[in-house]
Short mmCIF file of C-alpha atoms and ligand atoms in Angstrom, two decimals:
data_model
loop_
_atom_site.label_atom_id
_atom_site.label_comp_id
_atom_site.label_asym_id
_atom_site.label_seq_id
_atom_site.Cartn_x
_atom_site.Cartn_y
_atom_site.Cartn_z
CA MET A 1 -0.02 0.02 -0.04
CA SER A 2 1.55 3.29 -0.96
CA GLU A 3 0.51 6.57 0.20
CA THR A 4 2.23 9.98 0.03
CA VAL A 5 3.34 10.87 3.42
CA VAL A 6 4.45 14.22 4.63
CA GLN A 7 8.16 14.50 4.99
CA HIS A 8 9.28 15.67 8.34
CA LEU A 9 12.22 18.01 8.28
CA LEU A 10 14.47 19.45 10.97
CA LEU A 11 16.19 22.67 10.04
CA VAL A 12 19.12 23.76 12.20
CA ASP A 13 20.72 27.29 11.86
CA ASP A 14 21.52 29.96 14.36
CA GLU A 15 20.80 32.82 12.06
CA ASP A 16 17.03 33.37 12.95
CA GLY A 17 16.02 35.41 9.98
CA PHE A 18 17.51 33.07 7.48
CA ARG A 19 16.15 29.92 9.18
CA GLU A 20 12.65 31.19 9.46
CA VAL A 21 12.49 32.27 5.75
CA VAL A 22 13.74 28.94 4.62
CA ALA A 23 11.39 27.07 6.99
CA GLU A 24 8.40 28.97 5.69
CA ARG A 25 9.25 28.20 2.00
CA LEU A 26 9.89 24.50 2.82
CA GLN A 27 6.50 24.48 4.58
CA GLU A 28 4.90 25.98 1.43
CA PHE A 29 6.59 23.20 -0.41
CA GLY A 30 4.75 20.55 1.67
CA TYR A 31 7.34 19.70 4.28
CA ARG A 32 6.52 19.65 7.98
CA VAL A 33 9.36 21.80 9.35
CA GLU A 34 10.71 22.03 12.86
CA GLN A 35 13.44 24.58 13.62
CA ALA A 36 16.39 24.46 15.92
CA SER A 37 18.44 27.56 16.46
CA THR A 38 21.30 25.67 18.22
CA GLY A 39 23.02 22.27 17.93
CA GLU A 40 21.81 21.36 21.49
CA VAL A 41 18.16 21.92 20.53
CA ALA A 42 18.70 19.92 17.52
CA LEU A 43 20.05 16.92 19.36
CA GLU A 44 17.12 17.13 21.66
CA ARG A 45 14.66 17.12 18.74
CA LEU A 46 16.33 14.15 17.20
CA ASN A 47 16.07 12.41 20.57
CA GLU A 48 12.33 12.86 20.44
CA PHE A 49 11.34 12.27 16.84
CA ALA A 50 12.43 10.34 13.69
CA PHE A 51 12.61 13.01 11.12
CA ASP A 52 13.11 12.17 7.34
CA VAL A 53 15.34 14.94 6.63
CA VAL A 54 17.86 17.12 8.54
CA ILE A 55 19.17 20.34 7.11
CA THR A 56 21.93 21.86 9.15
CA ASP A 57 24.31 24.62 9.28
CA LEU A 58 27.96 23.33 9.64
CA ARG A 59 29.43 25.90 12.01
CA LEU A 60 27.37 26.40 15.04
CA PRO A 61 28.40 27.69 18.52
CA GLY A 62 28.61 24.67 20.84
CA VAL A 63 27.41 21.42 19.24
CA ASP A 64 28.13 21.79 15.54
CA GLY A 65 26.88 20.35 12.43
CA ARG A 66 29.20 17.38 12.36
CA GLN A 67 28.00 16.26 15.69
CA ILE A 68 24.41 16.60 14.60
CA LEU A 69 25.20 14.54 11.54
CA ASP A 70 26.73 11.85 13.66
CA GLU A 71 23.91 11.67 16.02
CA ALA A 72 21.29 11.74 13.27
CA PHE A 73 22.88 8.83 11.34
CA ALA A 74 23.45 6.95 14.54
CA ARG A 75 19.85 7.03 15.47
CA TYR A 76 18.25 7.03 12.00
CA PRO A 77 20.55 5.49 9.41
CA GLU A 78 17.99 6.19 6.65
CA ILE A 79 17.76 9.98 7.28
CA ILE A 80 18.59 12.36 4.57
CA ALA A 81 21.08 15.07 5.53
CA ILE A 82 21.88 18.24 3.76
CA VAL A 83 24.54 20.67 4.99
CA ILE A 84 24.40 24.43 4.54
CA THR A 85 27.54 26.55 5.37
CA GLY A 86 28.63 30.11 5.09
CA PHE A 87 32.13 29.12 3.90
CA GLY A 88 31.99 26.72 1.08
CA GLY A 89 35.33 25.05 0.91
CA VAL A 90 36.11 21.87 -1.02
CA ARG A 91 37.56 20.36 2.10
CA GLU A 92 34.36 20.87 3.96
CA ALA A 93 32.23 19.49 1.11
CA VAL A 94 34.28 16.40 1.07
CA GLU A 95 34.18 16.03 4.92
CA VAL A 96 30.40 16.25 5.11
CA THR A 97 29.87 13.84 2.32
CA ARG A 98 32.20 11.33 4.04
CA LEU A 99 30.12 11.90 7.14
CA GLY A 100 27.05 10.77 5.03
CA ALA A 101 25.36 14.01 4.01
CA GLU A 102 23.66 14.00 0.60
CA GLY A 103 23.89 17.61 -0.23
CA PHE A 104 26.16 20.55 0.45
CA LEU A 105 25.11 24.19 -0.05
CA THR A 106 26.98 27.46 0.35
CA LYS A 107 25.25 30.62 1.44
CA PRO A 108 23.87 32.48 -0.23
CA PHE A 109 21.96 30.09 -2.45
CA GLN A 110 18.73 30.18 -4.43
CA PHE A 111 15.87 28.44 -2.69
CA GLU A 112 15.48 26.29 -5.90
CA GLU A 113 19.09 24.90 -5.22
CA LEU A 114 17.87 23.51 -1.85
CA VAL A 115 14.86 22.01 -3.35
CA HIS A 116 16.98 20.53 -6.16
CA ALA A 117 19.36 19.09 -3.56
CA LEU A 118 16.36 17.63 -1.58
CA ASN A 119 14.93 16.01 -4.77
CA THR A 120 18.14 14.57 -5.69
CA ALA A 121 18.68 13.13 -2.31
CA THR A 122 15.22 11.71 -2.10
CA GLU A 123 15.49 10.20 -5.46
CA LYS A 124 18.88 8.56 -4.61
CA ARG A 125 17.30 7.14 -1.57
CA ARG A 126 14.45 5.74 -3.51
CA LEU A 127 16.67 4.02 -6.05
CA LYS A 128 18.70 2.56 -3.24
CA ALA A 129 15.49 1.09 -1.75
CA GLU A 130 14.16 0.06 -5.23
CA ASN A 131 14.28 -3.49 -3.85
CA ALA A 132 10.86 -4.12 -2.47
CA TYR A 133 12.22 -5.93 0.53
CA LEU A 134 14.42 -3.04 1.46
CA ARG A 135 11.63 -0.54 0.89
CA ALA A 136 9.28 -2.60 3.16
CA GLN A 137 11.95 -2.60 5.80
CA LEU A 138 12.32 1.08 5.61
CA GLN A 139 8.59 1.75 5.95
CA ASP A 140 8.29 -0.84 8.60
CA ARG A 141 10.56 0.93 10.95
CA PHE A 142 8.20 3.77 11.23
CA LYS A 143 4.93 1.90 11.16
CA ILE A 144 3.56 -1.43 11.85
CA ASP A 145 0.11 -2.41 10.74
CA GLY A 146 -1.40 1.08 10.85
CA ILE A 147 0.10 1.96 14.24
CA ILE A 148 1.46 5.45 13.76
CA GLY A 149 4.44 6.89 15.75
CA ARG A 150 7.83 8.25 15.17
CA THR A 151 8.94 8.88 18.65
CA PRO A 152 11.76 6.60 19.87
CA ILE A 153 9.54 5.02 22.32
CA MET A 154 7.12 3.99 19.61
CA LEU A 155 10.02 2.82 17.29
CA GLU A 156 11.09 0.56 20.20
CA LEU A 157 7.49 -0.75 20.43
CA PHE A 158 7.46 -1.56 16.67
CA GLU A 159 10.74 -3.44 16.94
CA LEU A 160 9.52 -5.26 20.03
CA LEU A 161 6.24 -6.24 18.24
CA ARG A 162 8.18 -7.47 15.21
CA THR A 163 10.53 -9.56 17.46
CA VAL A 164 7.87 -11.07 19.59
CA ALA A 165 5.59 -11.73 16.66
CA ALA A 166 8.03 -14.45 15.37
CA THR A 167 7.76 -16.35 18.58
CA PRO A 168 4.73 -18.43 19.88
CA SER A 169 5.00 -16.86 23.29
CA THR A 170 1.86 -15.56 25.24
CA VAL A 171 1.87 -11.81 25.25
CA LEU A 172 0.23 -9.37 27.84
CA ILE A 173 -0.35 -5.92 26.37
CA THR A 174 -0.96 -3.23 29.00
CA GLY A 175 -1.75 0.33 28.62
CA GLU A 176 -4.39 3.20 29.22
CA THR A 177 -7.67 3.19 27.29
CA GLY A 178 -7.26 4.22 23.75
CA THR A 179 -3.43 3.81 23.51
CA GLY A 180 -3.69 1.24 20.68
CA LYS A 181 -3.59 -2.11 22.61
CA GLU A 182 -5.93 -3.80 20.04
CA LEU A 183 -3.92 -2.44 17.11
CA ALA A 184 -0.76 -3.89 18.82
CA ALA A 185 -2.46 -7.29 19.16
CA ARG A 186 -3.46 -7.35 15.50
CA ALA A 187 0.01 -6.15 14.46
CA LEU A 188 1.40 -9.15 16.41
CA HIS A 189 -0.81 -11.51 14.49
CA ASP A 190 -0.15 -9.91 11.14
CA ALA A 191 3.58 -10.03 11.53
CA SER A 192 3.52 -13.58 12.89
CA PRO A 193 3.88 -16.94 11.03
CA ARG A 194 0.19 -17.39 11.86
CA ARG A 195 -0.84 -14.36 9.75
CA ASN A 196 -2.88 -16.51 7.27
CA GLN A 197 -4.86 -18.03 10.02
CA ARG A 198 -7.51 -16.39 12.16
CA PHE A 199 -7.33 -13.58 14.56
CA VAL A 200 -10.08 -14.16 16.93
CA ALA A 201 -10.88 -11.29 19.40
CA ILE A 202 -13.04 -11.63 22.54
CA ASN A 203 -13.73 -8.69 24.86
CA CYS A 204 -14.17 -10.30 28.13
CA SER A 205 -15.84 -7.34 29.69
CA ALA A 206 -18.39 -6.88 26.95
CA ILE A 207 -20.02 -10.26 27.39
CA PRO A 208 -22.05 -11.08 30.51
CA GLU A 209 -20.30 -13.48 32.92
CA THR A 210 -22.89 -16.23 32.21
CA LEU A 211 -22.49 -16.17 28.49
CA LEU A 212 -18.70 -15.70 28.51
CA GLU A 213 -17.88 -19.27 29.34
CA ALA A 214 -19.86 -20.67 26.47
CA GLU A 215 -18.64 -18.06 24.15
CA LEU A 216 -15.04 -18.96 24.94
CA PHE A 217 -15.24 -22.71 25.19
CA GLY A 218 -18.23 -23.42 23.06
CA HIS A 219 -21.09 -25.74 24.10
CA VAL A 220 -22.90 -28.87 23.18
CA ARG A 221 -26.58 -29.12 22.37
CA GLY A 222 -28.72 -29.10 25.48
CA ALA A 223 -25.98 -27.78 27.74
CA PHE A 224 -28.16 -25.02 28.94
CA THR A 225 -31.56 -23.40 27.97
CA GLY A 226 -31.13 -22.14 24.39
CA ALA A 227 -28.27 -24.38 23.44
CA VAL A 228 -30.02 -25.74 20.50
CA ALA A 229 -27.01 -26.93 18.69
CA ASN A 230 -23.34 -27.81 19.17
CA ARG A 231 -21.25 -24.68 18.89
CA PRO A 232 -17.49 -24.18 18.88
CA GLY A 233 -16.19 -21.35 21.07
CA ARG A 234 -13.73 -18.65 20.25
CA ILE A 235 -10.73 -20.66 21.43
CA GLU A 236 -11.64 -23.49 18.92
CA GLN A 237 -12.14 -20.81 16.15
CA ALA A 238 -8.69 -19.52 16.77
CA ASN A 239 -7.07 -22.84 16.35
CA ARG A 240 -3.74 -22.48 14.61
CA GLY A 241 -4.29 -18.71 14.68
CA THR A 242 -4.21 -16.05 17.39
CA LEU A 243 -6.71 -15.58 20.28
CA PHE A 244 -6.94 -12.15 21.55
CA LEU A 245 -8.34 -11.85 25.14
CA ASP A 246 -9.29 -8.17 25.56
CA GLU A 247 -9.84 -6.87 29.02
CA VAL A 248 -8.75 -10.06 30.62
CA GLY A 249 -8.67 -8.35 34.02
CA THR A 250 -12.48 -8.63 34.21
CA MET A 251 -12.83 -12.42 34.12
CA SER A 252 -14.51 -14.16 37.05
CA PRO A 253 -12.32 -16.51 39.31
CA ALA A 254 -14.03 -19.49 37.90
CA LEU A 255 -13.23 -18.59 34.27
CA GLN A 256 -9.72 -17.56 35.40
CA ALA A 257 -9.18 -21.24 36.48
CA LYS A 258 -10.45 -22.54 33.21
CA LEU A 259 -8.35 -20.17 31.17
CA LEU A 260 -5.32 -21.23 33.17
CA ARG A 261 -5.72 -24.75 32.04
CA VAL A 262 -5.97 -23.62 28.42
CA LEU A 263 -2.68 -21.83 28.79
CA GLN A 264 -1.05 -24.70 30.63
CA SER A 265 -2.08 -27.46 28.39
CA ARG A 266 -4.06 -26.06 25.48
CA GLU A 267 -6.87 -28.26 26.58
CA PHE A 268 -10.51 -27.70 27.39
CA GLU A 269 -14.04 -29.01 27.01
CA ARG A 270 -17.08 -27.47 25.49
CA VAL A 271 -19.68 -26.53 28.14
CA GLY A 272 -21.90 -29.56 28.69
CA ASP A 273 -19.33 -31.93 27.10
CA ALA A 274 -16.85 -34.43 28.51
CA GLN A 275 -14.63 -34.68 25.56
CA THR A 276 -11.37 -32.84 25.76
CA ILE A 277 -10.43 -30.73 22.82
CA LYS A 278 -6.77 -29.76 22.12
CA VAL A 279 -5.87 -26.65 20.35
CA ASP A 280 -2.96 -24.79 18.97
CA VAL A 281 -3.49 -21.16 19.73
CA ARG A 282 -1.21 -18.28 20.26
CA VAL A 283 -2.75 -16.16 23.05
CA VAL A 284 -2.46 -12.36 23.28
CA ALA A 285 -4.18 -10.69 26.19
CA ALA A 286 -4.69 -7.04 26.93
CA THR A 287 -5.80 -5.02 30.03
CA ASN A 288 -5.94 -1.46 31.15
CA SER A 289 -6.17 -2.52 34.79
CA ASP A 290 -3.17 -3.10 37.05
CA LEU A 291 -3.03 -6.97 37.12
CA LYS A 292 -0.25 -7.01 39.63
CA LYS A 293 -2.23 -4.96 42.01
CA MET A 294 -5.21 -7.25 41.41
CA VAL A 295 -2.98 -10.24 42.26
CA ALA A 296 -1.95 -8.47 45.51
CA GLU A 297 -5.62 -7.94 46.31
CA ALA A 298 -6.45 -11.51 45.38
CA THR A 299 -8.85 -10.57 42.66
CA PHE A 300 -6.64 -12.00 39.88
CA ARG A 301 -4.93 -15.34 40.10
CA GLU A 302 -1.30 -15.20 40.40
CA ASP A 303 -0.63 -18.29 38.43
CA LEU A 304 -2.72 -16.98 35.62
CA PHE A 305 -0.95 -13.69 35.74
CA TYR A 306 2.42 -15.38 35.25
CA ARG A 307 1.07 -17.59 32.49
CA LEU A 308 -0.07 -14.58 30.71
CA ASN A 309 2.64 -12.16 31.41
CA VAL A 310 5.26 -14.17 29.56
CA ILE A 311 6.18 -11.36 27.37
CA PRO A 312 4.77 -7.92 28.77
CA ILE A 313 4.41 -5.19 26.26
CA ARG A 314 3.43 -1.86 27.51
CA VAL A 315 1.71 0.66 25.04
CA PRO A 316 2.74 4.22 26.33
CA PRO A 317 0.03 6.85 26.86
CA LEU A 318 -0.09 9.71 24.36
CA ARG A 319 1.37 12.24 26.89
CA GLU A 320 4.64 10.22 27.02
CA ARG A 321 5.01 10.70 23.29
CA ARG A 322 3.79 14.22 22.64
CA PRO A 323 5.92 14.75 19.45
CA ASP A 324 3.81 12.07 17.81
CA ILE A 325 0.71 14.38 18.30
CA PRO A 326 0.92 16.56 15.09
CA LEU A 327 1.65 13.42 13.07
CA LEU A 328 -1.31 11.67 14.40
CA ALA A 329 -3.55 14.68 14.16
CA GLN A 330 -2.55 15.31 10.54
CA THR A 331 -3.13 11.65 9.64
CA PHE A 332 -6.66 11.84 11.15
CA LEU A 333 -7.27 15.15 9.57
CA ASP A 334 -6.36 13.73 6.11
CA ARG A 335 -8.70 10.71 6.77
CA PHE A 336 -11.67 12.63 7.97
CA ALA A 337 -11.38 15.54 5.52
CA LYS A 338 -11.46 12.99 2.73
CA GLU A 339 -14.38 11.22 4.25
CA SER A 340 -16.51 14.12 5.07
CA LEU A 341 -15.78 16.38 2.04
CA PRO A 342 -13.92 14.65 -0.73
CA ALA A 343 -13.78 17.80 -2.85
CA ARG A 344 -12.09 19.67 0.13
CA GLY A 345 -8.34 20.19 -0.37
CA LYS A 346 -5.74 19.48 2.34
CA VAL A 347 -6.88 20.36 5.81
CA THR A 348 -4.36 21.53 8.34
CA THR A 349 -4.27 23.06 11.72
CA THR A 350 -3.51 26.64 12.81
CA GLN A 351 -0.64 27.31 15.03
CA ASP A 352 -3.07 27.84 17.93
CA ALA A 353 -4.83 24.52 17.48
CA GLN A 354 -1.50 22.90 17.10
CA GLN A 355 -0.54 24.31 20.48
CA ALA A 356 -3.71 23.25 22.18
CA LEU A 357 -3.38 19.65 20.79
CA MET A 358 0.23 19.53 22.10
CA ALA A 359 -0.52 20.92 25.56
CA PHE A 360 -3.67 18.72 26.20
CA ASP A 361 -3.18 15.64 28.44
CA TRP A 362 -5.27 13.25 26.43
CA PRO A 363 -6.76 11.02 29.15
CA GLY A 364 -8.35 9.08 26.36
CA ASN A 365 -5.17 8.80 24.44
CA VAL A 366 -5.16 8.36 20.69
CA ARG A 367 -8.82 7.46 20.51
CA GLN A 368 -9.65 10.73 22.09
CA LEU A 369 -7.45 12.60 19.71
CA GLN A 370 -9.02 10.84 16.79
CA ASN A 371 -12.42 11.78 18.00
CA GLU A 372 -11.47 15.31 18.57
CA VAL A 373 -10.22 15.68 15.06
CA GLN A 374 -13.18 13.91 13.58
CA ARG A 375 -15.48 16.27 15.41
CA ALA A 376 -13.52 19.44 14.47
CA VAL A 377 -13.29 18.74 10.75
CA PRO A 378 -16.76 19.55 9.82
CA LEU A 379 -16.74 22.55 12.33
CA SER A 380 -13.91 24.24 10.68
CA GLU A 381 -15.18 26.35 7.91
CA SER A 382 -11.94 26.86 6.19
CA ASP A 383 -9.05 24.59 5.24
CA GLU A 384 -7.54 25.08 8.64
CA VAL A 385 -8.76 23.66 11.95
CA ASP A 386 -8.55 26.36 14.56
CA SER A 387 -8.32 26.09 18.29
CA SER A 388 -11.86 27.44 18.47
CA ASP A 389 -13.04 24.29 16.65
CA LEU A 390 -11.59 22.15 19.33
CA SER A 391 -13.59 21.05 22.35
CA ILE A 392 -10.49 20.48 24.52
CA SER A 393 -10.87 23.59 26.49
CA GLN A 394 -8.48 22.69 29.13
CA VAL A 395 -5.27 24.29 27.82
CA ARG A 396 -2.35 23.55 29.90
CA ASN A 397 1.37 24.23 29.34
CA VAL A 398 3.24 21.04 29.24
CA SER A 399 6.67 22.51 29.75
CA GLU A 400 7.88 23.16 33.26
CA GLY A 401 6.26 25.14 36.07
CA GLY A 402 4.44 28.24 34.79
CA GLY A 403 1.94 26.12 32.89
CA ASP A 404 -0.86 26.80 35.30
CA THR A 405 -0.60 30.59 34.95
CA ASN A 406 -0.88 30.11 31.19
CA PHE A 407 -3.89 28.09 31.65
CA THR A 408 -5.74 30.61 33.76
CA LEU A 409 -4.75 33.41 31.60
CA LEU A 410 -6.03 31.76 28.38
CA GLU A 411 -9.10 30.40 30.10
CA GLY A 412 -9.83 33.80 31.57
CA VAL A 413 -9.44 35.77 28.38
CA GLU A 414 -11.66 33.31 26.51
CA ARG A 415 -14.33 33.17 29.28
CA ASN A 416 -14.48 37.05 29.32
CA ALA A 417 -14.92 37.24 25.71
CA ILE A 418 -17.79 34.82 25.71
CA VAL A 419 -19.48 36.42 28.69
CA GLN A 420 -19.10 39.86 27.02
CA MET A 421 -20.54 38.62 23.71
CA LEU A 422 -23.45 36.92 25.41
CA LYS A 423 -24.34 40.13 27.07
CA GLU A 424 -24.08 42.05 23.82
CA THR A 425 -26.37 39.61 21.93
CA GLY A 426 -28.83 39.43 24.77
CA GLY A 427 -27.90 35.83 25.42
CA ASN A 428 -28.26 34.75 21.81
CA LYS A 429 -25.92 31.84 21.50
CA LEU A 430 -26.11 31.46 17.81
CA GLU A 431 -25.23 35.11 17.32
CA THR A 432 -22.58 34.89 19.95
CA ALA A 433 -20.99 31.99 18.21
CA LYS A 434 -21.09 33.92 14.87
CA ARG A 435 -19.60 37.02 16.26
CA LEU A 436 -16.82 35.14 17.96
CA GLY A 437 -16.08 33.25 14.81
CA ILE A 438 -16.50 29.80 16.49
CA GLY A 439 -18.79 26.95 15.89
CA ARG A 440 -21.96 26.67 17.82
CA GLN A 441 -21.04 23.34 19.46
CA THR A 442 -17.73 24.84 20.35
CA LEU A 443 -19.52 27.71 22.16
CA TYR A 444 -21.74 25.22 24.04
CA ASN A 445 -18.71 23.27 25.11
CA LYS A 446 -16.96 26.20 26.31
CA ILE A 447 -20.03 27.60 28.18
CA LYS A 448 -20.13 24.28 29.99
CA ALA A 449 -16.40 23.97 30.60
CA TYR A 450 -16.22 27.50 32.05
CA GLY A 451 -19.38 27.23 33.97
CA ILE A 452 -20.87 30.37 32.38
CA GLU A 453 -24.35 31.10 33.44
CA THR A 454 -26.68 31.79 30.49
N1 LIG B 501 -0.61 4.65 17.16
C1 LIG B 501 -1.82 4.83 16.56
N2 LIG B 501 -1.92 5.11 15.30
C2 LIG B 501 -3.04 5.20 14.61
N3 LIG B 501 -4.13 4.99 15.24
C3 LIG B 501 -4.22 4.67 16.46
C4 LIG B 501 -3.02 4.52 17.26
N4 LIG B 501 -3.29 4.15 18.49
C5 LIG B 501 -4.64 3.94 18.47
N5 LIG B 501 -5.13 4.33 17.32
C6 LIG B 501 -6.52 4.32 17.08
O1 LIG B 501 -7.23 4.66 18.23
C7 LIG B 501 -8.40 3.88 18.51
C8 LIG B 501 -8.22 3.09 19.87
O2 LIG B 501 -7.23 2.05 19.64
P1 LIG B 501 -7.39 0.67 20.34
O3 LIG B 501 -8.77 0.24 20.15
O4 LIG B 501 -6.36 -0.19 19.75
O5 LIG B 501 -6.99 1.14 21.78
P2 LIG B 501 -7.08 0.23 23.22
O6 LIG B 501 -5.80 0.45 23.82
O7 LIG B 501 -7.47 -1.23 22.76
O8 LIG B 501 -8.31 0.94 23.97
P3 LIG B 501 -9.17 0.28 25.10
O9 LIG B 501 -8.39 -0.01 26.35
O10 LIG B 501 -10.17 1.44 25.38
O11 LIG B 501 -9.87 -0.84 24.54
C9 LIG B 501 -8.59 3.06 17.30
O12 LIG B 501 -9.48 3.59 16.36
C10 LIG B 501 -7.20 2.97 16.81
O13 LIG B 501 -7.22 2.80 15.36
MG1 LIG B 502 -9.18 -2.26 23.38
#
């Protein structure tokens, strides 16, 4: 499956004016650009996110361009690097090429020269990865089965999933709600030797306790009222494939015991039957409760916990990988914009919206972000989603300390504006929303969030 993805570019230069102009033009060109004014900041950014391209000045005070190239290639061997310098010597050009840079430009240069260098480098990369296998490997590093993420913590998760997929071991996936546990379970299956067999999912919390047993183990005719025929359970259906036990922490003690036996010997009986059935299933379980704590409180069997927790995989909450937020948001924007208005061009976010998305804590994680974007797309009347289209009214600064002041300030200003406008329109909400330039639903949300009396 091929799709055109936005290229993420890190631009490093200590000359603010120059850097900002170049960044702006690159953005117009379709790149997503992050800027760093020092080598130190550049290293930090590289630590947080897997860029496709780094463009850096060679001479910088402190950490210089060479060190940036070293770090960039050490972390991301496939990154494209282009060096800019004020003093174009042959010696420097040779040196940076030896370090792995694809292009070398001397200031002053025409923007077209930079574009040319970028295109040449990208094309070279493409040719190198012409081989389908290599190309797949390259893409895989940043994505596995639709799980999007470019933060090192996610790249590690992808690698872990790929490694573990090759083994038959039982896996326990933990993580808060909406982090992508089910996606991870599917990725495990799709990357495993069992990929051509079935992936059978069962949500243990969604099925009433009394039905769960028959659902899992199957039943024979007459086993209970309503059992009119023999029926295989999910475990049998998953034979030779993968069984995904979602919300495994909600299982009753009786069922826990029965599941333990399946994990120990891959054996069980259908409800109402004496005949033992043997299966070959790979078990992947997921939970957003703290099973260890439940073991300590004796609500979850310790032996079952150890049988499930053979390979623990933790999917990190979104707030631990904030640099992925713009990438995820843009992916969802593209998806929903295409869905809701196919004729509409590219939809992006304003600086304000971007900041709000970055600052929010996302207790519902990626699912919440996805819902937020889906809701905002039809609300925005232009090709940009603004912060006023977003319902996340709790704007908090993520960076150290002062965050709360920022929150109150923003909140206060916004609240006042709404109260004022409501007064002016005699409490007419439709008119208020119109005059404030925000959607009606956004206004309702904010009125509620700020506790404004109307
Ligand atoms: N990294 C990601 N990239 C793209 N989409 C994601 C990612 N993580 C989650 N999603 C999307 O977010 C939604 C929630 O993901 P998923 O159902 O896998 O979460 P979960 O951890 O199983 O949540 P819960 O504990 O509530 O069951 C899905 O629509 C999924 O496609
Ligand atoms: Mg789930």
